[in-house]
Amino acid sequence: MMRFVLILIAVLALAGFALSQVPLGFALSRLPLNAMGVQWTQSEGTVWDGRVMGVYFRNQPVGDVDVALAPMSLLSFKPALDVQWGGAGGRGAATLVLAGESTYRAEDVRLEQKVSALESLSPDLRAIRGTFRLSGGSARIDDFRCTSASGEIRSDTLSLAARQFGRSFSDLTGTLACEDGAFRFVMQGAGPDGDTVSVNGRAHLQGEAEISVEADTSDSDIETLLANAGFAREDGRWSYERSSSQTAGAGAP
C-alpha cells in the first residue's frame, strides 16, 4: 500500500513539473476562449504562474489577468487555476476548474466593477456612476451553455442617483442564475415612498445579451432623471431596454 502511495505521489509530482513548463499562451490557445468572446493582446509565463495582458470579454475591457495553477487540484485530475484580474475600472478573483472535455466551473467568484467603465451601457447611464459587485459567485458551463449559477449582486448606482436630488433609495440587490443556457440576473430597489426599480438581464456566452429596467415612481425629480437617462414612459411606468444588437457586445449593468 505504501509503495502505491509513493508511486502516486511521484506521478503527481512529475505531472506537476510537466505542467509547470507549459507556456501559458500555448494552454490558452487550446481552450475555447475565443468562442466565448474572450480575447487578449499577449501572455507571459506558464500555467503554473503566468499573466495575460489586455484581456477583453466581448467589447468590455477586463485588464490584466494573473493565473496560477492550484497544485492540489492535480489530486482530483481536474486542473484548477486561481485567477485574479484588475484594470479597466474593475477587479476580481475566481477559481476556474476544467471539469470535463467541454465542462468548466467557476468557483468563489468575486468582482467589483465601476458602472462608468461598462462599455455596453449608454453614456447617460454610465454618467450616473456607482459600482457593481458580485460575491459568492459560482457557475457551470457545459458546451458553451450556462447550466447552473449563483451569487449575490449589488449596485449603489440607484442610491447615488437619488442622492443627487436629496432623495433616499436602497441599493439594487439581487441574484445570479441560469435560464435556457444563458446567465440571468434580477435586481430590485425601493424608496421610502413606494417607488420601485427592477432590473432584468440575460447574457449568452455566444454574445447575445439583453437588459430591461422598469421604474415605478410619481416623483417629478426622479422622472426627470429617468428621462435624461434614456428611459421611456408607457402606461404610467418608465422602462429602458437594450440588446446585444444595440450594444454590439455582452455586458452587465
CSV table of C-alpha atoms in Angstrom, one decimal:
chain,number,residue,atom,x,y,z
A,1,MET,CA,0.0,0.0,0.0
A,2,MET,CA,2.8,2.4,0.9
A,3,ARG,CA,4.6,1.6,-2.3
A,4,PHE,CA,1.4,2.5,-4.3
A,5,VAL,CA,1.1,5.8,-2.4
A,6,LEU,CA,4.7,6.7,-3.1
A,7,ILE,CA,4.3,5.9,-6.8
A,8,LEU,CA,1.2,8.0,-7.0
A,9,ILE,CA,3.0,10.9,-5.3
A,10,ALA,CA,5.9,10.5,-7.8
A,11,VAL,CA,3.5,10.5,-10.8
A,12,LEU,CA,1.7,13.6,-9.5
A,13,ALA,CA,5.0,15.4,-8.9
A,14,LEU,CA,6.1,14.6,-12.4
A,15,ALA,CA,2.7,15.8,-13.8
A,16,GLY,CA,3.0,19.0,-11.8
A,17,PHE,CA,6.6,19.6,-13.1
A,18,ALA,CA,5.4,19.0,-16.7
A,19,LEU,CA,2.5,21.4,-16.3
A,20,SER,CA,4.8,24.0,-14.8
A,21,GLN,CA,6.8,24.0,-18.1
A,22,VAL,CA,3.8,24.5,-20.4
A,23,PRO,CA,3.7,28.1,-21.7
A,24,LEU,CA,0.5,29.9,-20.7
A,25,GLY,CA,-0.1,31.1,-24.3
A,26,PHE,CA,0.0,27.5,-25.6
A,27,ALA,CA,-2.5,26.4,-23.0
A,28,LEU,CA,-4.8,29.3,-23.7
A,29,SER,CA,-4.8,28.5,-27.4
A,30,ARG,CA,-6.2,25.1,-26.7
A,31,LEU,CA,-9.2,26.4,-24.8
A,32,PRO,CA,-12.4,27.7,-26.5
A,33,LEU,CA,-11.9,31.2,-25.1
A,34,ASN,CA,-12.3,33.0,-28.4
A,35,ALA,CA,-15.7,31.2,-28.9
A,36,MET,CA,-16.7,32.6,-25.5
A,37,GLY,CA,-15.8,36.1,-26.6
A,38,VAL,CA,-12.5,36.3,-24.6
A,39,GLN,CA,-9.5,38.0,-26.4
A,40,TRP,CA,-6.2,39.2,-25.2
A,41,THR,CA,-3.1,41.0,-26.6
A,42,GLN,CA,-0.3,38.9,-25.1
A,43,SER,CA,0.6,36.4,-22.4
A,44,GLU,CA,3.8,35.6,-20.4
A,45,GLY,CA,4.9,32.8,-18.1
A,46,THR,CA,3.5,29.3,-17.7
A,47,VAL,CA,0.3,27.8,-16.5
A,48,TRP,CA,2.0,27.4,-13.1
A,49,ASP,CA,2.4,31.1,-12.8
A,50,GLY,CA,1.6,33.5,-15.7
A,51,ARG,CA,-0.1,36.6,-16.8
A,52,VAL,CA,-2.5,37.5,-19.6
A,53,MET,CA,-2.4,41.2,-20.7
A,54,GLY,CA,-5.0,43.3,-22.4
A,55,VAL,CA,-7.9,41.0,-21.8
A,56,TYR,CA,-11.3,41.8,-23.4
A,57,PHE,CA,-14.7,40.0,-22.9
A,58,ARG,CA,-16.7,40.8,-26.0
A,59,ASN,CA,-16.2,44.6,-26.2
A,60,GLN,CA,-15.7,45.1,-22.5
A,61,PRO,CA,-12.0,45.7,-21.3
A,62,VAL,CA,-11.1,43.5,-18.4
A,63,GLY,CA,-7.5,44.4,-17.8
A,64,ASP,CA,-4.6,42.1,-16.9
A,65,VAL,CA,-5.2,38.6,-15.5
A,66,ASP,CA,-2.8,36.7,-13.2
A,67,VAL,CA,-3.0,32.9,-13.5
A,68,ALA,CA,-1.7,30.3,-11.1
A,69,LEU,CA,-2.2,26.5,-11.1
A,70,ALA,CA,-3.7,25.1,-7.9
A,71,PRO,CA,-1.3,22.2,-7.1
A,72,MET,CA,-3.8,20.2,-5.0
A,73,SER,CA,-6.3,20.1,-8.0
A,74,LEU,CA,-4.0,17.6,-9.6
A,75,LEU,CA,-5.1,15.0,-7.0
A,76,SER,CA,-8.6,15.0,-8.5
A,77,PHE,CA,-7.3,15.1,-12.1
A,78,LYS,CA,-9.4,18.2,-12.6
A,79,PRO,CA,-6.9,21.1,-13.1
A,80,ALA,CA,-7.9,24.3,-11.4
A,81,LEU,CA,-6.5,27.8,-12.0
A,82,ASP,CA,-6.6,30.6,-9.4
A,83,VAL,CA,-7.1,33.8,-11.4
A,84,GLN,CA,-7.1,37.5,-10.3
A,85,TRP,CA,-7.7,40.4,-12.6
A,86,GLY,CA,-7.6,44.2,-12.4
A,87,GLY,CA,-7.9,47.3,-14.6
A,88,ALA,CA,-10.4,49.0,-16.8
A,89,GLY,CA,-12.4,50.1,-13.8
A,90,GLY,CA,-12.8,46.7,-12.2
A,91,ARG,CA,-11.1,43.9,-10.3
A,92,GLY,CA,-11.9,40.4,-9.2
A,93,ALA,CA,-10.8,36.8,-8.4
A,94,ALA,CA,-12.1,33.3,-9.1
A,95,THR,CA,-11.0,29.6,-9.3
A,96,LEU,CA,-11.6,28.1,-12.8
A,97,VAL,CA,-11.9,24.3,-13.0
A,98,LEU,CA,-11.6,22.1,-16.1
A,99,ALA,CA,-14.2,19.5,-15.0
A,100,GLY,CA,-14.5,17.7,-18.4
A,101,GLU,CA,-13.8,17.9,-22.1
A,102,SER,CA,-16.4,20.7,-22.6
A,103,THR,CA,-17.3,21.4,-19.0
A,104,TYR,CA,-15.9,24.3,-16.9
A,105,ARG,CA,-16.7,25.5,-13.5
A,106,ALA,CA,-16.0,28.9,-11.9
A,107,GLU,CA,-16.0,28.9,-8.1
A,108,ASP,CA,-15.7,31.6,-5.4
A,109,VAL,CA,-16.1,34.4,-7.9
A,110,ARG,CA,-15.7,37.9,-6.6
A,111,LEU,CA,-15.8,41.0,-8.7
A,112,GLU,CA,-16.2,44.8,-8.4
A,113,GLN,CA,-16.8,46.9,-11.5
A,114,LYS,CA,-17.3,50.6,-11.9
A,115,VAL,CA,-20.5,51.3,-13.8
A,116,SER,CA,-18.8,54.2,-15.6
A,117,ALA,CA,-16.4,51.8,-17.3
A,118,LEU,CA,-19.1,49.4,-18.7
A,119,GLU,CA,-18.9,49.9,-22.4
A,120,SER,CA,-22.3,48.2,-23.1
A,121,LEU,CA,-24.3,50.8,-21.2
A,122,SER,CA,-25.4,54.1,-22.7
A,123,PRO,CA,-23.4,57.2,-21.8
A,124,ASP,CA,-26.3,58.6,-19.8
A,125,LEU,CA,-26.4,55.5,-17.5
A,126,ARG,CA,-22.6,55.4,-17.2
A,127,ALA,CA,-22.6,59.0,-16.1
A,128,ILE,CA,-24.7,58.1,-13.0
A,129,ARG,CA,-21.6,56.1,-11.8
A,130,GLY,CA,-21.6,53.7,-8.9
A,131,THR,CA,-20.2,50.2,-8.5
A,132,PHE,CA,-21.5,46.7,-9.5
A,133,ARG,CA,-20.4,43.9,-7.2
A,134,LEU,CA,-20.7,40.1,-7.3
A,135,SER,CA,-19.9,38.0,-4.2
A,136,GLY,CA,-20.1,34.2,-3.6
A,137,GLY,CA,-20.4,33.6,-7.3
A,138,SER,CA,-20.3,30.2,-9.0
A,139,ALA,CA,-21.1,28.9,-12.4
A,140,ARG,CA,-21.0,25.7,-14.5
A,141,ILE,CA,-20.6,25.8,-18.3
A,142,ASP,CA,-21.5,22.8,-20.5
A,143,ASP,CA,-21.0,23.0,-24.2
A,144,PHE,CA,-21.0,26.9,-24.0
A,145,ARG,CA,-24.3,26.9,-22.1
A,146,CYS,CA,-24.8,28.0,-18.5
A,147,THR,CA,-26.3,25.1,-16.7
A,148,SER,CA,-26.0,26.4,-13.1
A,149,ALA,CA,-25.0,29.7,-11.5
A,150,SER,CA,-25.4,31.5,-8.2
A,151,GLY,CA,-24.2,34.6,-6.4
A,152,GLU,CA,-25.2,37.8,-4.7
A,153,ILE,CA,-25.1,41.0,-6.7
A,154,ARG,CA,-25.4,44.6,-5.6
A,155,SER,CA,-25.0,48.1,-7.1
A,156,ASP,CA,-25.2,51.5,-5.5
A,157,THR,CA,-25.9,53.3,-8.8
A,158,LEU,CA,-29.6,53.9,-7.9
A,159,SER,CA,-28.9,55.2,-4.4
A,160,LEU,CA,-26.2,57.6,-5.7
A,161,ALA,CA,-28.6,58.9,-8.5
A,162,ALA,CA,-31.4,59.6,-6.0
A,163,ARG,CA,-29.0,61.3,-3.6
A,164,GLN,CA,-28.4,64.0,-6.3
A,165,PHE,CA,-32.0,65.1,-5.7
A,166,GLY,CA,-31.9,64.8,-1.9
A,167,ARG,CA,-33.8,61.5,-2.0
A,168,SER,CA,-33.1,58.2,-0.4
A,169,PHE,CA,-33.2,54.9,-2.2
A,170,SER,CA,-31.9,51.5,-1.5
A,171,ASP,CA,-29.1,49.8,-3.4
A,172,LEU,CA,-30.1,47.5,-6.2
A,173,THR,CA,-29.7,43.9,-4.9
A,174,GLY,CA,-30.4,40.5,-6.5
A,175,THR,CA,-29.1,37.1,-7.5
A,176,LEU,CA,-27.4,35.4,-10.4
A,177,ALA,CA,-28.8,32.3,-12.0
A,178,CYS,CA,-29.1,30.3,-15.3
A,179,GLU,CA,-32.1,30.2,-17.7
A,180,ASP,CA,-32.2,28.4,-21.0
A,181,GLY,CA,-28.4,28.2,-21.3
A,182,ALA,CA,-27.9,31.9,-20.5
A,183,PHE,CA,-26.8,33.8,-17.4
A,184,ARG,CA,-29.7,35.7,-15.8
A,185,PHE,CA,-29.7,38.3,-13.1
A,186,VAL,CA,-32.6,40.1,-11.4
A,187,MET,CA,-32.1,43.1,-9.2
A,188,GLN,CA,-34.5,45.3,-7.3
A,189,GLY,CA,-34.5,48.5,-5.3
A,190,ALA,CA,-37.1,50.6,-3.5
A,191,GLY,CA,-37.6,54.1,-1.9
A,192,PRO,CA,-39.4,55.0,1.3
A,193,ASP,CA,-42.4,56.5,-0.6
A,194,GLY,CA,-43.1,53.3,-2.5
A,195,ASP,CA,-41.0,54.0,-5.6
A,196,THR,CA,-39.5,50.8,-7.1
A,197,VAL,CA,-36.9,49.8,-9.7
A,198,SER,CA,-36.4,46.3,-11.1
A,199,VAL,CA,-33.6,45.2,-13.5
A,200,ASN,CA,-33.6,42.0,-15.6
A,201,GLY,CA,-30.7,40.9,-17.7
A,202,ARG,CA,-29.7,37.9,-19.8
A,203,ALA,CA,-26.4,37.1,-21.4
A,204,HIS,CA,-25.3,34.1,-23.6
A,205,LEU,CA,-21.7,33.2,-23.9
A,206,GLN,CA,-22.1,33.3,-27.7
A,207,GLY,CA,-22.7,37.1,-27.4
A,208,GLU,CA,-26.5,37.6,-27.3
A,209,ALA,CA,-27.4,39.9,-24.4
A,210,GLU,CA,-30.3,42.0,-23.3
A,211,ILE,CA,-31.2,44.2,-20.3
A,212,SER,CA,-34.5,45.7,-19.3
A,213,VAL,CA,-35.2,48.2,-16.4
A,214,GLU,CA,-38.6,49.2,-15.1
A,215,ALA,CA,-39.3,52.0,-12.7
A,216,ASP,CA,-42.5,53.0,-10.9
A,217,THR,CA,-42.5,56.5,-9.4
A,218,SER,CA,-44.5,59.6,-9.1
A,219,ASP,CA,-41.6,61.8,-8.0
A,220,SER,CA,-41.1,64.5,-10.7
A,221,ASP,CA,-37.3,64.8,-9.9
A,222,ILE,CA,-36.8,61.1,-10.3
A,223,GLU,CA,-38.9,61.1,-13.5
A,224,THR,CA,-36.6,63.9,-14.9
A,225,LEU,CA,-33.5,61.7,-14.0
A,226,LEU,CA,-35.1,58.7,-15.8
A,227,ALA,CA,-36.0,60.7,-18.9
A,228,ASN,CA,-32.4,62.1,-19.1
A,229,ALA,CA,-31.0,58.6,-18.8
A,230,GLY,CA,-32.9,57.4,-21.9
A,231,PHE,CA,-36.0,55.8,-20.2
A,232,ALA,CA,-39.4,55.9,-22.0
A,233,ARG,CA,-42.7,56.3,-20.3
A,234,GLU,CA,-45.6,54.0,-21.1
A,235,ASP,CA,-48.8,53.2,-19.2
A,236,GLY,CA,-47.5,55.1,-16.2
A,237,ARG,CA,-44.2,53.2,-15.9
A,238,TRP,CA,-40.8,54.1,-17.0
A,239,SER,CA,-38.8,51.5,-19.0
A,240,TYR,CA,-35.3,51.1,-20.5
A,241,GLU,CA,-34.3,48.2,-22.9
A,242,ARG,CA,-31.1,47.4,-24.6
A,243,SER,CA,-30.0,44.3,-26.5
A,244,SER,CA,-26.7,42.9,-28.0
A,245,SER,CA,-27.7,44.2,-31.4
A,246,GLN,CA,-27.7,47.7,-29.9
A,247,THR,CA,-24.6,47.3,-27.7
A,248,ALA,CA,-22.5,45.1,-30.1
A,249,GLY,CA,-21.4,43.0,-27.2
A,250,ALA,CA,-22.4,41.4,-24.0
A,251,GLY,CA,-22.2,43.2,-20.6
A,252,ALA,CA,-23.8,43.6,-17.2
A,253,PRO,CA,-25.1,46.7,-15.5
